[in-house]
XYZ file of N, CA and C in Angstrom:
420
model
N -134.042 121.795 -35.107
C -132.690 121.522 -35.397
C -132.219 122.096 -36.620
N -131.247 122.418 -36.956
C -130.796 123.119 -38.163
C -130.306 121.645 -39.156
N -130.271 122.188 -40.535
C -129.836 121.367 -41.241
C -128.536 120.842 -40.788
N -127.751 121.808 -40.623
C -126.139 121.645 -40.440
C -126.081 120.405 -39.184
N -126.934 120.558 -38.171
C -126.855 119.701 -37.156
C -127.339 118.193 -37.517
N -128.460 118.171 -38.397
C -128.601 117.059 -38.747
C -127.220 116.220 -39.675
N -126.642 116.915 -40.590
C -125.825 116.705 -41.281
C -124.496 116.181 -40.552
N -124.498 116.758 -39.513
C -123.134 116.423 -38.419
C -123.742 115.151 -37.695
N -124.797 114.945 -37.363
C -125.454 113.866 -36.627
C -125.179 112.804 -37.806
N -125.712 112.850 -38.919
C -125.675 111.689 -39.975
C -123.982 111.215 -40.202
N -123.268 112.578 -40.228
C -121.667 111.960 -40.630
C -121.138 111.000 -39.398
N -121.710 111.436 -38.115
C -121.286 110.649 -37.179
C -121.618 109.282 -37.309
N -123.170 108.934 -37.403
C -123.378 107.662 -37.622
C -122.603 107.040 -38.560
N -121.972 107.720 -39.443
C -121.547 106.855 -40.943
C -120.164 106.718 -40.207
N -119.680 107.482 -39.295
C -118.322 107.337 -38.960
C -118.456 106.217 -37.970
N -118.927 105.812 -37.453
C -119.255 104.946 -36.294
C -119.685 103.713 -37.073
N -120.314 103.662 -38.005
C -120.469 102.413 -38.896
C -119.356 101.915 -39.530
N -118.544 103.013 -39.994
C -117.293 102.747 -40.993
C -116.146 102.201 -39.846
N -116.094 102.626 -38.533
C -115.254 102.033 -37.402
C -115.678 100.603 -37.499
N -116.670 100.037 -37.477
C -117.146 98.660 -37.279
C -116.361 98.017 -38.320
N -116.435 98.413 -39.249
C -115.717 97.458 -40.169
C -114.164 97.426 -39.951
N -113.424 97.814 -38.861
C -112.275 97.544 -38.530
C -112.088 96.436 -37.592
N -113.170 95.874 -37.437
C -113.301 94.272 -36.644
C -112.447 93.514 -37.190
N -111.809 92.531 -36.462
C -111.075 91.593 -37.120
C -111.927 90.475 -38.165
N -113.083 90.518 -37.822
C -113.725 89.423 -38.726
C -113.989 90.104 -39.977
N -113.458 91.245 -40.419
C -113.851 91.810 -41.643
C -112.394 92.180 -42.461
N -111.238 91.865 -41.687
C -110.332 91.991 -42.317
C -109.946 91.405 -43.651
N -110.605 90.245 -43.978
C -110.360 89.490 -45.128
C -110.994 90.279 -46.375
N -112.189 90.880 -45.794
C -112.713 91.705 -47.246
C -112.146 93.052 -47.259
N -111.777 93.630 -46.316
C -110.881 94.848 -46.541
C -109.362 94.574 -47.263
N -109.075 93.515 -46.983
C -107.748 92.985 -47.662
C -107.960 92.946 -49.324
N -109.291 92.507 -49.710
C -109.609 92.146 -50.954
C -109.945 93.436 -51.765
N -110.121 94.698 -51.035
C -110.661 95.850 -51.527
C -109.930 96.484 -52.875
N -110.580 96.869 -53.795
C -110.014 97.117 -55.127
C -111.022 98.383 -55.433
N -110.209 99.043 -56.693
C -110.973 100.204 -57.270
C -112.369 99.756 -57.409
N -112.548 98.483 -58.092
C -113.646 97.892 -58.655
C -114.916 97.584 -57.316
N -114.279 97.695 -56.195
C -115.153 97.598 -54.791
C -116.332 98.555 -55.165
N -116.086 99.735 -55.238
C -116.998 100.879 -55.256
C -118.019 100.434 -56.179
N -117.985 99.560 -57.292
C -119.066 99.464 -58.356
C -119.624 98.138 -57.444
N -118.940 97.385 -56.952
C -119.849 96.093 -56.347
C -120.555 96.656 -54.992
N -120.069 97.447 -54.668
C -121.037 98.277 -53.344
C -122.398 98.854 -53.965
N -121.921 99.574 -54.962
C -123.340 100.047 -55.702
C -124.189 98.931 -56.104
N -123.979 97.804 -56.465
C -124.779 96.948 -57.039
C -125.336 96.181 -55.758
N -124.800 95.986 -54.723
C -125.241 95.461 -53.330
C -126.223 96.590 -52.787
N -125.859 97.719 -52.886
C -127.137 98.619 -52.754
C -128.253 98.604 -53.370
N -128.016 98.377 -54.472
C -129.495 98.112 -55.438
C -130.204 97.134 -55.029
N -129.484 95.927 -54.708
C -130.208 94.698 -54.043
C -130.701 94.571 -52.768
N -130.366 95.553 -51.963
C -130.540 95.381 -50.411
C -130.732 96.954 -49.934
N -131.510 97.819 -50.796
C -131.347 99.052 -50.289
C -132.437 99.221 -48.911
N -133.475 98.476 -49.047
C -134.153 98.535 -47.624
C -133.769 98.032 -46.318
N -132.959 96.977 -46.418
C -132.307 96.667 -45.212
C -131.182 97.722 -45.020
N -130.496 98.143 -45.758
C -129.565 99.177 -45.734
C -129.964 100.607 -45.186
N -130.969 100.808 -45.287
C -131.693 102.152 -44.820
C -132.093 101.578 -43.351
N -132.488 100.556 -43.325
C -133.148 100.136 -41.909
C -132.019 100.445 -40.901
N -130.647 99.771 -41.483
C -129.537 99.833 -40.532
C -128.875 101.226 -40.260
N -129.259 102.010 -41.446
C -128.394 103.441 -41.273
C -129.349 104.221 -40.651
N -130.650 103.922 -40.550
C -131.400 104.919 -39.313
C -131.882 104.043 -38.060
N -131.481 102.984 -37.841
C -131.359 102.233 -36.681
C -130.655 102.777 -35.423
N -131.224 102.486 -34.461
C -130.381 102.733 -33.087
C -128.993 101.723 -33.153
N -128.023 101.938 -32.333
C -127.009 100.814 -32.542
C -127.561 99.473 -32.035
N -128.519 99.301 -31.103
C -128.926 98.217 -30.564
C -129.745 97.548 -31.882
N -130.854 98.463 -32.434
C -131.211 97.437 -33.578
C -130.370 97.321 -34.567
N -129.385 97.919 -34.693
C -128.506 97.472 -35.968
C -127.587 96.389 -35.462
N -127.497 96.316 -34.652
C -126.752 94.925 -34.204
C -127.803 93.940 -34.384
N -128.694 93.961 -34.077
C -130.071 92.940 -34.255
C -130.262 92.814 -35.718
N -130.270 93.687 -36.397
C -130.283 93.424 -37.882
C -129.219 92.598 -38.583
N -127.811 93.276 -37.907
C -126.806 92.655 -38.467
C -126.380 91.413 -38.120
N -126.760 90.928 -37.072
C -126.372 89.761 -36.328
C -127.133 88.735 -36.926
N -128.202 88.901 -37.943
C -128.748 87.750 -38.603
C -128.187 87.710 -40.115
N -127.191 88.125 -40.469
C -126.763 88.182 -41.893
C -125.334 87.277 -41.761
N -124.883 87.095 -42.682
C -123.432 86.234 -42.666
C -122.405 87.363 -42.774
N -120.981 87.108 -42.420
C -120.277 87.995 -42.145
C -119.901 88.782 -43.465
N -119.941 88.102 -44.525
C -119.782 88.967 -45.974
C -121.104 89.927 -45.955
N -122.019 89.631 -45.810
C -123.371 90.384 -46.078
C -123.375 91.565 -44.903
N -122.893 91.180 -43.765
C -122.819 92.312 -42.708
C -121.968 93.347 -43.007
N -120.580 92.842 -43.726
C -119.470 93.860 -44.060
C -120.024 94.947 -45.162
N -120.468 94.331 -46.062
C -121.341 95.109 -47.385
C -122.198 96.012 -46.593
N -123.212 95.290 -45.831
C -124.479 96.189 -45.423
C -123.946 97.518 -44.550
N -122.967 97.219 -43.719
C -122.066 98.196 -42.914
C -121.524 99.364 -43.870
N -120.851 98.846 -44.834
C -120.256 99.853 -45.791
C -121.159 100.753 -46.370
N -122.334 100.080 -46.960
C -123.215 100.563 -47.536
C -124.154 101.369 -46.681
N -124.517 101.181 -45.513
C -124.996 102.090 -44.582
C -124.319 103.518 -44.070
N -123.136 103.196 -43.918
C -122.038 104.264 -43.926
C -122.176 105.085 -44.965
N -122.131 104.577 -46.277
C -122.171 105.386 -47.547
C -123.406 106.398 -47.471
N -124.551 105.492 -47.084
C -126.036 106.252 -46.969
C -126.042 107.371 -46.241
N -125.263 107.437 -44.958
C -125.176 108.295 -44.127
C -124.440 109.414 -44.571
N -123.418 109.286 -45.107
C -122.268 110.066 -45.688
C -122.705 111.081 -46.594
N -123.688 110.223 -47.515
C -124.238 110.912 -48.819
C -125.476 111.943 -47.955
N -126.552 111.476 -47.219
C -127.265 112.396 -46.652
C -126.465 113.600 -45.661
N -125.308 113.215 -45.390
C -124.446 114.723 -44.529
C -124.557 115.608 -45.631
N -123.885 114.896 -46.738
C -123.447 115.859 -47.724
C -124.674 116.714 -48.289
N -125.574 115.970 -48.521
C -126.737 116.508 -49.170
C -127.366 117.525 -48.045
N -127.686 117.458 -46.895
C -128.005 118.300 -45.978
C -127.333 119.452 -45.769
N -125.824 119.276 -45.697
C -125.042 120.610 -45.823
C -125.042 121.513 -46.985
N -125.287 120.658 -48.172
C -125.386 121.555 -49.632
C -126.723 122.249 -49.482
N -127.702 121.382 -49.003
C -129.153 122.239 -49.062
C -128.959 123.502 -48.270
N -128.638 123.384 -47.139
C -128.356 124.690 -46.111
C -127.469 125.612 -46.900
N -126.606 125.196 -47.619
C -125.629 126.294 -48.016
C -126.241 126.695 -49.231
N -126.829 126.015 -50.264
C -127.297 126.678 -51.730
C -128.430 127.074 -51.843
N -129.421 126.123 -51.220
C -130.748 126.374 -51.467
C -131.323 127.517 -50.571
N -131.071 128.906 -50.697
C -131.323 129.710 -49.994
C -132.552 130.712 -50.868
N -133.779 130.808 -50.202
C -134.803 131.412 -51.168
C -134.245 132.814 -51.182
N -134.959 133.296 -52.574
C -134.738 134.962 -52.435
C -133.965 134.992 -53.968
N -133.473 134.166 -54.524
C -132.496 134.203 -55.690
C -133.615 133.999 -56.979
N -132.987 134.407 -57.913
C -133.489 134.180 -59.492
C -133.805 132.762 -59.730
N -134.735 132.420 -60.350
C -135.212 131.064 -60.554
C -134.149 130.241 -61.463
N -133.537 131.253 -62.249
C -132.229 130.561 -63.284
C -131.164 130.403 -61.998
N -131.094 131.132 -61.194
C -129.526 130.894 -60.391
C -129.867 129.760 -59.663
N -131.195 129.343 -59.137
C -131.814 128.245 -58.320
C -131.191 126.955 -58.885
N -131.277 126.858 -60.231
C -130.962 125.853 -61.167
C -129.875 125.450 -60.906
N -128.929 126.627 -60.899
C -127.337 126.069 -60.689
C -127.046 125.830 -59.234
N -127.884 126.379 -58.352
C -127.682 125.973 -56.781
C -128.193 124.416 -56.677
N -129.326 124.346 -57.271
C -129.818 122.794 -57.254
C -128.808 121.881 -57.781
N -128.126 122.334 -58.826
C -127.308 121.545 -59.170
C -126.145 120.988 -58.500
N -125.892 122.022 -57.639
C -124.600 121.911 -56.536
C -124.984 121.067 -55.618
N -126.310 120.983 -55.171
C -126.912 119.975 -54.115
C -126.880 118.735 -54.621
N -127.220 118.409 -56.038
C -127.393 117.138 -56.650
C -125.974 116.825 -56.462
N -124.829 117.433 -56.678
C -123.421 116.959 -57.000
C -122.862 116.853 -55.595
N -123.326 117.104 -54.608
C -122.568 117.425 -53.344
C -121.913 115.883 -53.020
N -122.966 114.912 -52.977
C -122.290 113.666 -52.047
C -121.106 113.188 -53.312
N -121.158 113.642 -54.524
C -119.998 113.142 -55.194
C -118.809 113.911 -55.292
N -118.571 114.885 -54.221
C -117.640 115.462 -53.827
C -117.075 115.375 -52.853
N -117.903 114.454 -51.980
C -117.421 113.967 -50.819
C -116.740 112.537 -50.498
N -115.623 112.809 -49.952
C -114.836 111.426 -49.935
C -115.329 110.280 -49.522
N -115.723 110.756 -48.144
C -116.520 109.637 -47.497
C -117.200 108.855 -48.001
N -118.218 109.452 -48.950
C -119.124 108.926 -49.686
C -118.636 108.229 -50.628
N -117.717 108.536 -51.364
C -117.023 108.056 -52.609
C -116.329 106.652 -52.232
N -115.906 106.316 -50.875
C -114.876 105.438 -50.486
C -115.297 105.610 -48.861
N -116.549 104.863 -48.576
C -117.076 104.588 -47.183
C -116.131 103.746 -46.227
N -115.050 102.882 -47.093
C -114.206 101.796 -46.076
C -113.393 102.639 -45.331
N -112.725 102.004 -44.222
C -111.957 102.505 -43.296
C -110.477 102.376 -43.635
N -110.211 102.099 -45.065
C -108.895 102.170 -45.390
C -108.475 103.055 -46.614
N -107.587 103.568 -46.671
C -107.132 104.351 -47.967
C -107.788 103.611 -49.360
N -108.312 104.695 -50.004
C -108.670 104.036 -51.672
C -107.380 103.513 -52.156
N -107.670 102.370 -53.033
C -106.474 101.876 -53.809
C -106.504 102.775 -54.969
N -104.978 103.132 -55.598
C -104.785 103.799 -56.710
C -105.684 103.263 -57.989
N -105.877 104.169 -58.554
C -106.634 103.548 -60.088
C -105.682 102.834 -60.894
N -106.392 101.802 -61.397
C -105.657 101.016 -62.057
C -105.480 101.344 -63.503
N -104.299 101.091 -63.993
C -103.947 101.684 -65.482
C -104.079 100.429 -66.499
N -105.002 100.667 -67.402
C -104.978 99.764 -68.603
C -106.223 99.344 -69.170
C-alpha cells in the first residue's frame, strides 16, 4: 500500500471519529469550546496518550468497547484526541511521500525533513479536530 493510501485511510478514520462528536450527548462540550480548548486537548493528550492511541488504531467495535468504560466528558476528549492523532498521521504520511524522495543533496533533505515535521501544523483538521468551526481568536 502506498503512503498516500495510508494517509487517506488515516484521514477517513479521523473523519469518522470527528462525526461521533456530533452525538447529542456531546453537545454541552461542543457548546463550551473556545480558543483555549486546543490547549485543553493538548493537556488531555499528554495525560492519556496510551488510551488515545488505542482508540485511534482500533476497529470501530473495539473503539466502542474502550470508550464505553469512560465518562461522557472523558469520551468526548478521547474521541477528539484520537481524531487529532489520525489527522496528524495523515498529514505526516502525505508529507513523507511528497518531500522525502531519495536522491537529493543532504542539505536539501534537511529542508524537506523540516517540511515533514511542520506538515501537521499546516493541517486545519489537526489544528481543530472538533466538528464545529473554530472560534475566533480572542483579543486582549
